[in-house]
Structures are given as C-alpha cells and as structure tokens.
Coordinates of N, CA and C in Angstrom, one line a residue:
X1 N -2.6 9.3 30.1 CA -2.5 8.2 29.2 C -1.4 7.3 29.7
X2 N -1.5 6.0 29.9 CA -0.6 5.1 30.1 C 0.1 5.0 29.3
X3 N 1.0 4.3 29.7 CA 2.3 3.4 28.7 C 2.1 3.1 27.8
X4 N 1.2 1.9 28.0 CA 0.3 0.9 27.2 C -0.2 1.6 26.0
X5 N -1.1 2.7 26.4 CA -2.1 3.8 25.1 C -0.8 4.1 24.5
X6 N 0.3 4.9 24.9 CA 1.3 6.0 23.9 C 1.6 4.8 23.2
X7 N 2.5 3.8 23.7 CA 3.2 2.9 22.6 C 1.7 2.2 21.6
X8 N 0.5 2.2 21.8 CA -0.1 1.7 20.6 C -0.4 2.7 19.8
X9 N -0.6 3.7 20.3 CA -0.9 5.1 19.4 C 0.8 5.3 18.7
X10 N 1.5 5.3 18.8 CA 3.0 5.3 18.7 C 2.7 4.7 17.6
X11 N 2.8 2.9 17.7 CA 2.8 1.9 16.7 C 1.5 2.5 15.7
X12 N 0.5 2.9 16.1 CA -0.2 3.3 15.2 C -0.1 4.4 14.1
X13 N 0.8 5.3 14.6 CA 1.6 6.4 13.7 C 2.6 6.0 13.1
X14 N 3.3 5.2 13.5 CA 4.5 4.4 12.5 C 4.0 4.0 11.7
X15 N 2.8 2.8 11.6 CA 1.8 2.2 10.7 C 1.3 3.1 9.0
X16 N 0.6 4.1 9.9 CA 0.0 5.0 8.9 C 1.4 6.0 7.7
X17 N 2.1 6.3 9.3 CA 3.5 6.4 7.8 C 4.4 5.7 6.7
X18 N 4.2 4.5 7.7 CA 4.7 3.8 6.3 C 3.5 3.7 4.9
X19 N 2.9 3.6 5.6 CA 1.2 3.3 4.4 C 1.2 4.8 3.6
X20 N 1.5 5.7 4.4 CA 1.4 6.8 3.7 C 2.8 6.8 2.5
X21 N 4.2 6.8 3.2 CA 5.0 6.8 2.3 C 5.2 6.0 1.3
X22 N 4.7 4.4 1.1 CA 4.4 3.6 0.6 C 3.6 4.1 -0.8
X23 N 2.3 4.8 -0.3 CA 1.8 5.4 -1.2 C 2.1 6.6 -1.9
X24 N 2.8 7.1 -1.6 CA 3.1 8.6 -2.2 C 4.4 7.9 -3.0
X25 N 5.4 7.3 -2.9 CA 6.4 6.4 -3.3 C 5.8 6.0 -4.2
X26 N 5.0 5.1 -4.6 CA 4.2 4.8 -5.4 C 3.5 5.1 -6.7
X27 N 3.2 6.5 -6.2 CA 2.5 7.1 -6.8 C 3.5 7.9 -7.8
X28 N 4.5 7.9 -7.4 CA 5.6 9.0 -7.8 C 6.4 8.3 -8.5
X29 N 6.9 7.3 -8.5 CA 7.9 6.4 -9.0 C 7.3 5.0 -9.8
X30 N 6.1 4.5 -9.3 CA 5.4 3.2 -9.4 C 5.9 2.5 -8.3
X31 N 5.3 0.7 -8.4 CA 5.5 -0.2 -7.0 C 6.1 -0.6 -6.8
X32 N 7.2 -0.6 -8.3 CA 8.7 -1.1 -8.5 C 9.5 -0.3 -7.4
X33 N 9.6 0.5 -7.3 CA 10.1 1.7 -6.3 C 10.1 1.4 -5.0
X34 N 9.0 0.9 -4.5 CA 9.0 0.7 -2.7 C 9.2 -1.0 -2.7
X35 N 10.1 -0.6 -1.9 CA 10.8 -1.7 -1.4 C 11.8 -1.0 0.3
X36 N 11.4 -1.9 1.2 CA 11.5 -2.0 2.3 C 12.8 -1.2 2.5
X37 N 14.0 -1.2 2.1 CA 14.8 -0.5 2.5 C 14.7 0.9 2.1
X38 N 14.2 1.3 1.2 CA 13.8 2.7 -0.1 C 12.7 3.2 1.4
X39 N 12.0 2.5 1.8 CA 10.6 2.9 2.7 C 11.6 3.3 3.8
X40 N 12.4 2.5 4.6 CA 13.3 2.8 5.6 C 13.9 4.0 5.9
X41 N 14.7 4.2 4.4 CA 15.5 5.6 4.2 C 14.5 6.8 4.6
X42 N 13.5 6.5 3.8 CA 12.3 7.9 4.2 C 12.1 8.1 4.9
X43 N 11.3 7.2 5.7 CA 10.8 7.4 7.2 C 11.3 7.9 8.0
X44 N 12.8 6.7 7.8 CA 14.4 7.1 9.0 C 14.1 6.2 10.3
X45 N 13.4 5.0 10.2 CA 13.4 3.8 10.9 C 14.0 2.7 9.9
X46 N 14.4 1.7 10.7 CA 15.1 0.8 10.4 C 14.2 -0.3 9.6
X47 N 14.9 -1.5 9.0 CA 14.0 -2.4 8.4 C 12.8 -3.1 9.3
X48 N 14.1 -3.6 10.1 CA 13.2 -4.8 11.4 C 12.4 -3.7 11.8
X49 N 12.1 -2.4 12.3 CA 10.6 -1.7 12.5 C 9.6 -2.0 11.3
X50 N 10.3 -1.4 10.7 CA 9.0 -2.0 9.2 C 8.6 -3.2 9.1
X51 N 9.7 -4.5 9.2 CA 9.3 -5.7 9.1 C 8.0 -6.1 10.6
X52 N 8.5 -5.8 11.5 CA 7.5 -5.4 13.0 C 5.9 -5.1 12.7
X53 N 5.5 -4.2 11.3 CA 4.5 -3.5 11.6 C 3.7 -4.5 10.0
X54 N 5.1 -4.9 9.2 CA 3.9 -5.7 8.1 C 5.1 -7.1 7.9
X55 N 4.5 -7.8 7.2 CA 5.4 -8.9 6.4 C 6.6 -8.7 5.4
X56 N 5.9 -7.2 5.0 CA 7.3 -7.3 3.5 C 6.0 -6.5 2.5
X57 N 5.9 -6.6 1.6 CA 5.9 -5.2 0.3 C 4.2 -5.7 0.3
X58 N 4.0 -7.1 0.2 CA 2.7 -7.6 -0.4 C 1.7 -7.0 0.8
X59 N 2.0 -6.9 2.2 CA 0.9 -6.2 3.2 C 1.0 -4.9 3.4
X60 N 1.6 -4.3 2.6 CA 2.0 -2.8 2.8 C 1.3 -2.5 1.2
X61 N 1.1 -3.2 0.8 CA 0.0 -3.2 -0.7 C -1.0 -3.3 -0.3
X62 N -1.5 -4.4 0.1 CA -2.8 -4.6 0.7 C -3.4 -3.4 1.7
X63 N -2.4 -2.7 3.0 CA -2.5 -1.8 3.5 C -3.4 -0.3 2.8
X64 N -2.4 -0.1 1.4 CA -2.6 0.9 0.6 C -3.9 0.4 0.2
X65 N -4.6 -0.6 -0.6 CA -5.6 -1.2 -1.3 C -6.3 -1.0 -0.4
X66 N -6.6 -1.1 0.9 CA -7.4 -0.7 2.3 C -7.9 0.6 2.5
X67 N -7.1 1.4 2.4 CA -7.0 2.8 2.1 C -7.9 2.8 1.3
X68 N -7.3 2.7 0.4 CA -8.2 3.2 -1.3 C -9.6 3.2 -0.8
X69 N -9.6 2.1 -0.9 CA -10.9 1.4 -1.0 C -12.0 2.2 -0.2
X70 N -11.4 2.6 0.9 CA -12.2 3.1 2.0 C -12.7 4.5 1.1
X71 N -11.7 5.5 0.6 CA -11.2 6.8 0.0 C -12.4 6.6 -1.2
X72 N -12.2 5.6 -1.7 CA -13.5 5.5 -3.0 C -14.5 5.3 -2.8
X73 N -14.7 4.7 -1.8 CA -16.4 4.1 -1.2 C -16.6 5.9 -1.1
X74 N -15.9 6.4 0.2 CA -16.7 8.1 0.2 C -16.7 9.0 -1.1
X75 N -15.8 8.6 -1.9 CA -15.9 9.8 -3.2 C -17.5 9.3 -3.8
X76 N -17.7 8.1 -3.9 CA -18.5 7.3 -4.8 C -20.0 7.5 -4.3
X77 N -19.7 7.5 -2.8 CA -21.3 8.2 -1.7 C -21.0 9.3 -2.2
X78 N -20.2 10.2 -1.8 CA -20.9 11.8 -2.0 C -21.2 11.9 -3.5
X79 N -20.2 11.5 -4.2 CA -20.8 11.8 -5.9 C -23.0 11.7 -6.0
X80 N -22.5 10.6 -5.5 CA -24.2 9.6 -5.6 C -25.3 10.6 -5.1
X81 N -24.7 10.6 -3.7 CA -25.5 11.5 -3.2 C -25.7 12.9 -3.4
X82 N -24.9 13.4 -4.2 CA -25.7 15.0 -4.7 C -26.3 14.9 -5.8
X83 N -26.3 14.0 -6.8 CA -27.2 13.9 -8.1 C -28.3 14.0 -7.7
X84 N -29.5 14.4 -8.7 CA -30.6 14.0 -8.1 C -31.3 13.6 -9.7
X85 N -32.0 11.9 -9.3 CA -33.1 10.7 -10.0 C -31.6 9.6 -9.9
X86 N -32.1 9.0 -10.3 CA -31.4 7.5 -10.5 C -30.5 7.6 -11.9
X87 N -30.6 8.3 -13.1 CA -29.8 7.8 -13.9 C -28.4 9.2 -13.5
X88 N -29.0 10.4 -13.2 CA -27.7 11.2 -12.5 C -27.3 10.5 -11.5
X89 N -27.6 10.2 -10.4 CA -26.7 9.2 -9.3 C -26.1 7.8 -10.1
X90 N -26.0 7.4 -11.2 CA -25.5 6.3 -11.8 C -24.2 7.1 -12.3
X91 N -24.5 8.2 -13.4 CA -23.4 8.7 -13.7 C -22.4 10.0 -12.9
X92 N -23.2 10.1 -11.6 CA -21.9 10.6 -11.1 C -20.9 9.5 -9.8
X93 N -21.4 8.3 -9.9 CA -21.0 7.0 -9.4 C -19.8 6.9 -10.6
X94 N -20.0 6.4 -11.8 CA -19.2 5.9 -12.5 C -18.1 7.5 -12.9
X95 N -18.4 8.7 -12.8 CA -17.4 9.8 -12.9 C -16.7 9.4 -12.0
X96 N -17.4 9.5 -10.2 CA -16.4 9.4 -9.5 C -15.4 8.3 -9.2
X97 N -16.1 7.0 -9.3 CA -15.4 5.7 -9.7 C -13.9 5.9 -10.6
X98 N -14.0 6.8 -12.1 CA -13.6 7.2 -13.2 C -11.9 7.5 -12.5
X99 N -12.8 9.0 -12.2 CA -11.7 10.1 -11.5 C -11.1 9.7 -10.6
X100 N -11.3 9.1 -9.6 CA -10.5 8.3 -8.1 C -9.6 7.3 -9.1
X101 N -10.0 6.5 -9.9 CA -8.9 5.7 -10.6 C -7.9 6.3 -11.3
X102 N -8.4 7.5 -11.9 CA -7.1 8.3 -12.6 C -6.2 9.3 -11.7
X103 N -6.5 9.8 -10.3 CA -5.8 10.3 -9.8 C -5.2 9.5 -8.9
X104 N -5.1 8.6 -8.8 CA -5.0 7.5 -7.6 C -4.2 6.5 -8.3
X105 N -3.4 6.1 -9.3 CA -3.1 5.0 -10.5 C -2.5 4.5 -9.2
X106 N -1.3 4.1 -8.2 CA -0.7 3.4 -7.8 C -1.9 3.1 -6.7
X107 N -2.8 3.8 -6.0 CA -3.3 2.8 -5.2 C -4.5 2.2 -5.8
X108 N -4.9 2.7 -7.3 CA -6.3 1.6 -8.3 C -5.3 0.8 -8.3
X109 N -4.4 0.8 -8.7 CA -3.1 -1.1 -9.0 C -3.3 -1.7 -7.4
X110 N -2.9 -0.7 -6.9 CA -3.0 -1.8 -5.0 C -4.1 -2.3 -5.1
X111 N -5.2 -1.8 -4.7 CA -6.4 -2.3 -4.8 C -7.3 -3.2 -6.0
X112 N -6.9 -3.1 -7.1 CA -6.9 -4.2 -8.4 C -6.2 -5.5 -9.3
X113 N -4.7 -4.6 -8.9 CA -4.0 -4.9 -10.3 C -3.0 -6.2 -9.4
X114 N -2.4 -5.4 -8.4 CA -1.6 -6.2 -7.5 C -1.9 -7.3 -6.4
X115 N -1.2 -7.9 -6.2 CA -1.8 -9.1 -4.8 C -0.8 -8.4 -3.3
X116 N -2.5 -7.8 -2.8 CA -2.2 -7.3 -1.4 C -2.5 -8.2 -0.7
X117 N -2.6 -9.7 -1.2 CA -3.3 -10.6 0.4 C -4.2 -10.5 0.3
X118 N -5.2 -9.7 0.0 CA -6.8 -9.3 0.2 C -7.8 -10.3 -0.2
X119 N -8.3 -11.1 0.3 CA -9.5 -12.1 -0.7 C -10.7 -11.2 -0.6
X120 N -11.1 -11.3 -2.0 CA -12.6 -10.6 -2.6 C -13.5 -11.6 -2.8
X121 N -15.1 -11.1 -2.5 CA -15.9 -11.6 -2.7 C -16.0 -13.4 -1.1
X122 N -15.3 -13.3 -0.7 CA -15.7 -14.5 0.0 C -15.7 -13.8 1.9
X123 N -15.9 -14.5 2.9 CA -16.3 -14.2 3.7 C -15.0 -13.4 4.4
X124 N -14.1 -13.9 4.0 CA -12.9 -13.2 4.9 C -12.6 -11.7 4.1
X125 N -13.7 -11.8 3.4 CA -12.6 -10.1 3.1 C -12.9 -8.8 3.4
X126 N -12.2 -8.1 3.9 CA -11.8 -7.2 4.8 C -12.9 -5.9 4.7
X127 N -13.6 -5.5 6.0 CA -14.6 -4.5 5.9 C -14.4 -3.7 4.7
X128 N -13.2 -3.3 4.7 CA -13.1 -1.5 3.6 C -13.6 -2.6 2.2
X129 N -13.1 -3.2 1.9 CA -13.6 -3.8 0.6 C -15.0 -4.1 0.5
X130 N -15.5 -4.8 1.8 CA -17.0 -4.8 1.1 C -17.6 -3.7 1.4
X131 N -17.1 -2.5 2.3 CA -17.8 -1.3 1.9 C -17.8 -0.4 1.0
X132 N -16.8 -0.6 0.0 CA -17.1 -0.4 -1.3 C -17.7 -0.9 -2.2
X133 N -17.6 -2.3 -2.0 CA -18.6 -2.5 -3.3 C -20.0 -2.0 -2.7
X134 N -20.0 -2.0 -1.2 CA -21.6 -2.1 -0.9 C -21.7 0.0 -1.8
X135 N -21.0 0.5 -1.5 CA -21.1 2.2 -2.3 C -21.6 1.8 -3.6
X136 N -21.2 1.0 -4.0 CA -21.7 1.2 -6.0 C -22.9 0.1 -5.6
X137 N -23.1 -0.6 -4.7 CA -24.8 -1.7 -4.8 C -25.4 -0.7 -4.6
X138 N -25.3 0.3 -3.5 CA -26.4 1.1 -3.1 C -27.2 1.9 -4.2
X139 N -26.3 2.5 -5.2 CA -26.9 3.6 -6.4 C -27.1 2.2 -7.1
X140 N -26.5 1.4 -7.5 CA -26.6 0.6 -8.4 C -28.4 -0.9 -8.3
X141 N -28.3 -0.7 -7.5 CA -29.2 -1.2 -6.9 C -30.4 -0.9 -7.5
X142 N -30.5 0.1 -7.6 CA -32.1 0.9 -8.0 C -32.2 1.1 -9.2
X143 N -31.1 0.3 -10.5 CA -30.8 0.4 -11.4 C -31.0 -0.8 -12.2
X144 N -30.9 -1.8 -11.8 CA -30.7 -2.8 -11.7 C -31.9 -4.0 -12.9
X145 N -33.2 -3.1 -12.7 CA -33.7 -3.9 -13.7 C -34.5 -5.1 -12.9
X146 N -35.8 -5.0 -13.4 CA -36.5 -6.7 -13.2 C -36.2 -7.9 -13.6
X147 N -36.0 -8.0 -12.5 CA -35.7 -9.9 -12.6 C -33.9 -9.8 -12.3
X148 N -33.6 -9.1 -12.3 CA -31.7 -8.9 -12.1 C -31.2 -9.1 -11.0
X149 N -30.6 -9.5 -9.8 CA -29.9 -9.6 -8.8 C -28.8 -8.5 -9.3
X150 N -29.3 -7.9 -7.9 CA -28.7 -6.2 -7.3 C -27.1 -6.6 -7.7
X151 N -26.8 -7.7 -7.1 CA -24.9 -7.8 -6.7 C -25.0 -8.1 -8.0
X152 N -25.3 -9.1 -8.8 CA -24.3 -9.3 -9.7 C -24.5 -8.4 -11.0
X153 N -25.6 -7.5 -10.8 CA -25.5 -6.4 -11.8 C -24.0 -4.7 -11.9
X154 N -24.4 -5.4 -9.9 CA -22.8 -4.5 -9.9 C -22.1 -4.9 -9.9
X155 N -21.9 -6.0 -10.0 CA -20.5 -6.7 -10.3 C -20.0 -6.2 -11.8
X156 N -20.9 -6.7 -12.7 CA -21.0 -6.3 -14.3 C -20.5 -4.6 -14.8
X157 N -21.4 -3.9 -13.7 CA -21.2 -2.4 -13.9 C -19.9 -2.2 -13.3
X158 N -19.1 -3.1 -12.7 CA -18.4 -2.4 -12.1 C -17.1 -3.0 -12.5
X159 N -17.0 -4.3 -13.5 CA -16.5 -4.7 -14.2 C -16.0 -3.7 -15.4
X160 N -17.4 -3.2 -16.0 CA -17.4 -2.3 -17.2 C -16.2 -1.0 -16.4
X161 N -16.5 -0.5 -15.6 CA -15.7 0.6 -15.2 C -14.7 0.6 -14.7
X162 N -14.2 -1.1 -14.3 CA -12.6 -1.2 -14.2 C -12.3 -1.4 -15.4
X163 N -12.6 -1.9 -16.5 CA -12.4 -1.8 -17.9 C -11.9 -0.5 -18.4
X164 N -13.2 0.4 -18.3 CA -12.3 1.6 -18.7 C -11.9 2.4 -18.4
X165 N -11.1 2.1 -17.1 CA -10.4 2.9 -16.2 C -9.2 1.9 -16.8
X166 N -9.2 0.7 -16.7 CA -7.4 0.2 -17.6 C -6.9 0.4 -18.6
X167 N -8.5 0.3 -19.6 CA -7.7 0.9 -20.4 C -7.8 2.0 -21.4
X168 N -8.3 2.7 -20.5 CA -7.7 4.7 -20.9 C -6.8 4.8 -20.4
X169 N -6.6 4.3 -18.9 CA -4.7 4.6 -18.7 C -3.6 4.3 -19.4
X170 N -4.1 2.4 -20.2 CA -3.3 1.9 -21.3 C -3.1 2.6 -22.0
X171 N -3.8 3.9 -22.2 CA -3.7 4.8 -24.1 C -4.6 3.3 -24.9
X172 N -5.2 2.4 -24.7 CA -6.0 1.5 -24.8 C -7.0 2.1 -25.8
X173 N -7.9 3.6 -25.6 CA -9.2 3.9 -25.9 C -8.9 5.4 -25.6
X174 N -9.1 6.2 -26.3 CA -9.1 7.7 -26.2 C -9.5 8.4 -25.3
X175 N -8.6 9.0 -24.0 CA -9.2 9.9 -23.4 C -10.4 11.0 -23.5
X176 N -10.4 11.5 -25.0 CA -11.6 12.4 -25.7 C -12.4 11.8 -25.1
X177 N -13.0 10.1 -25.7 CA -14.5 10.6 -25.2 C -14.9 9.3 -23.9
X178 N -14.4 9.7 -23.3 CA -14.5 9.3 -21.6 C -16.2 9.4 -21.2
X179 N -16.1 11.0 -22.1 CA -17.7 11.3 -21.6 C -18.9 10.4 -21.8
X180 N -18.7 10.1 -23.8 CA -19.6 9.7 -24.2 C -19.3 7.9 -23.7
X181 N -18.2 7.1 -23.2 CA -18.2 5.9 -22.7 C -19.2 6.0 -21.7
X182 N -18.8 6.7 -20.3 CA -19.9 6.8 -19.6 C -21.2 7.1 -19.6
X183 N -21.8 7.9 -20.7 CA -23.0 7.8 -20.8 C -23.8 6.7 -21.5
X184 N -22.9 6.0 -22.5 CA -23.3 4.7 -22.9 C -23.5 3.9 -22.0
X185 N -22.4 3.9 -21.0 CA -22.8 2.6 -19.9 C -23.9 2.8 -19.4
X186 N -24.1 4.2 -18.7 CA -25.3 4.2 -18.3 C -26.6 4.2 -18.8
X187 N -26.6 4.8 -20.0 CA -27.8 4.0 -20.6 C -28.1 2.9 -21.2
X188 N -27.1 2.2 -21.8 CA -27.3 1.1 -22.2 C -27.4 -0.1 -20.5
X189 N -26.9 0.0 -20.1 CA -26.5 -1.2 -19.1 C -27.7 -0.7 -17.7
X190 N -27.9 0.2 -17.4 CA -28.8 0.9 -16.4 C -29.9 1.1 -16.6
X191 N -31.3 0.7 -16.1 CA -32.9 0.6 -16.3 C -33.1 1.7 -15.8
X192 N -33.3 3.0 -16.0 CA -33.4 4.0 -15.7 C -35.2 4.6 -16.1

C-alpha cells in the first residue's frame, strides 16, 4: 500500500468517525449537542481536523442524512421484499419506513427536519437520496393506480408517512394505534 492509499484510507476513517460520533451524539443528547468542539473532545482530534474533513455542523448533518438514507432505502427493500402480493409489500414498506424513523429520531431530523446542504428532488441531489426514494417507487409503483404517475403517488405516500412519523413522535396522535393508521393508508391510498 502506498503513502498515497494509507493517508486516504486514514482520512477516510477519520470521516466515518466523526459521522459516526456525530450521530450517536445526536441521538443521545439531540443536534443541539454536537457542535465541533463537543465532536473534537470525543474523537480526541483537534477542530482544524474536523474543520479539514467538513465545513462546520450543517455538512456533518448532511453527512448523517446520507447515511440514513442509504440505512432506510435497505430496511425498506428487505421489508418489501419478504412480503408476499402488493398490498403486504405496501405495508411492510410503510412499517419499515415507520420503525427506521422511530429508532433513528436524530438521523429522521438529519435527513428531514434539518438543512444538511442536501437539495431534494432536482438534479444535483446526492445518489443515497434518490436511492431511497427510488426504494419506496419500486413497491410503490405497482400500487399506484390507473392513470396515476408512479413518482408523484410516492411522493403523496411518502408524504403521509413522514406525517406520521412526526407526529407520533410529537405525542401529536396516539402511539396505540400506529397499526390501524397504517392499514388505512394502505388501503385507502393504495390500488391493491
């Protein structure tokens, strides 16, 4: 291995630790919590390293929301993929969708709530994001209904389920019946 390879693999392990401790910080405390020097103490590198590998708090969001994104797209395929007909692959889409937001609250905010830098929806935005949404087109797709355009029906479904993923965490809507929300979506909103 050259020089060259250790110090990128190097910078690449520095990277993923701060993204990791970022997120576990996060998770533990909320976003109020990490802040570059709090991130420093952990690690046990200095600021200007940290400053080196992102801009400051808003790309080290974005960073995490990267993650996520990637982490949900596969919960949301495998969910999909062990149901079997279309309206079970709908509702174990929107469980896993569900569940990845409630165990995940500080990186569903990275990825939602907060500004990581990330543009959605237009050409510049970043592989892991549109391979998630492309995870919920794929089941969603076949759901979709005559005459309906695939995307913007997931847009809608996937609107509904950032809905109530905010606010059941709000105490918004009763945890009880989670169940019976998601079976309404899916039958009411899904051509099954």
């Amino acid at each position: 291995m050259s020089v060259q390879e250790r110090k990128q693999r190097e910078r690449a392990d520095r990277e993923r630790l701060i993204v990791a401790t970022a997120r576990e910080l996060a998770e533990q405390q909320g976003w109020d919590a990490v802040t570059t020097r709090r991130l420093a103490e952990r690690i046990e590198y200095s600021q200007p390293v940290l400053y080196s590998h992102f801009k400051g708090k808003r790309e080290i969001i974005g960073a995490v929301a990267l993650e996520g994104a990637a982490e949900m797209a596969t919960a949301v395929r495998a969910a999909a993929a062990g149901a079997d007909g279309p309206r079970a692959r709908v509702a174990a889409l929107a469980h896993a969708y569900l569940d990845f937001a409630e165990r995940n609250p500080a990186v569903y905010d990275a990825m939602f709530q907060l500004d990581g830098g990330l543009a959605f929806a237009r050409e510049d935005t970043p592989e892991a994001l549109k391979d998630a949404f492309a995870a919920l087109l794929e089941t969603l797709a076949e759901v979709a209904g005559d005459g309906v355009q695939p995307g913007l029906f997931t847009e809608t479904f996937w609107a509904a389920l950032h809905g109530l993923a905010t606010l059941t965490r709000a105490g918004r809507l009763p945890a009880e019946y989670a169940q019976v929300r998601v079976e309404l979506l899916v039958d009411r909103l899904a051509v099954v």
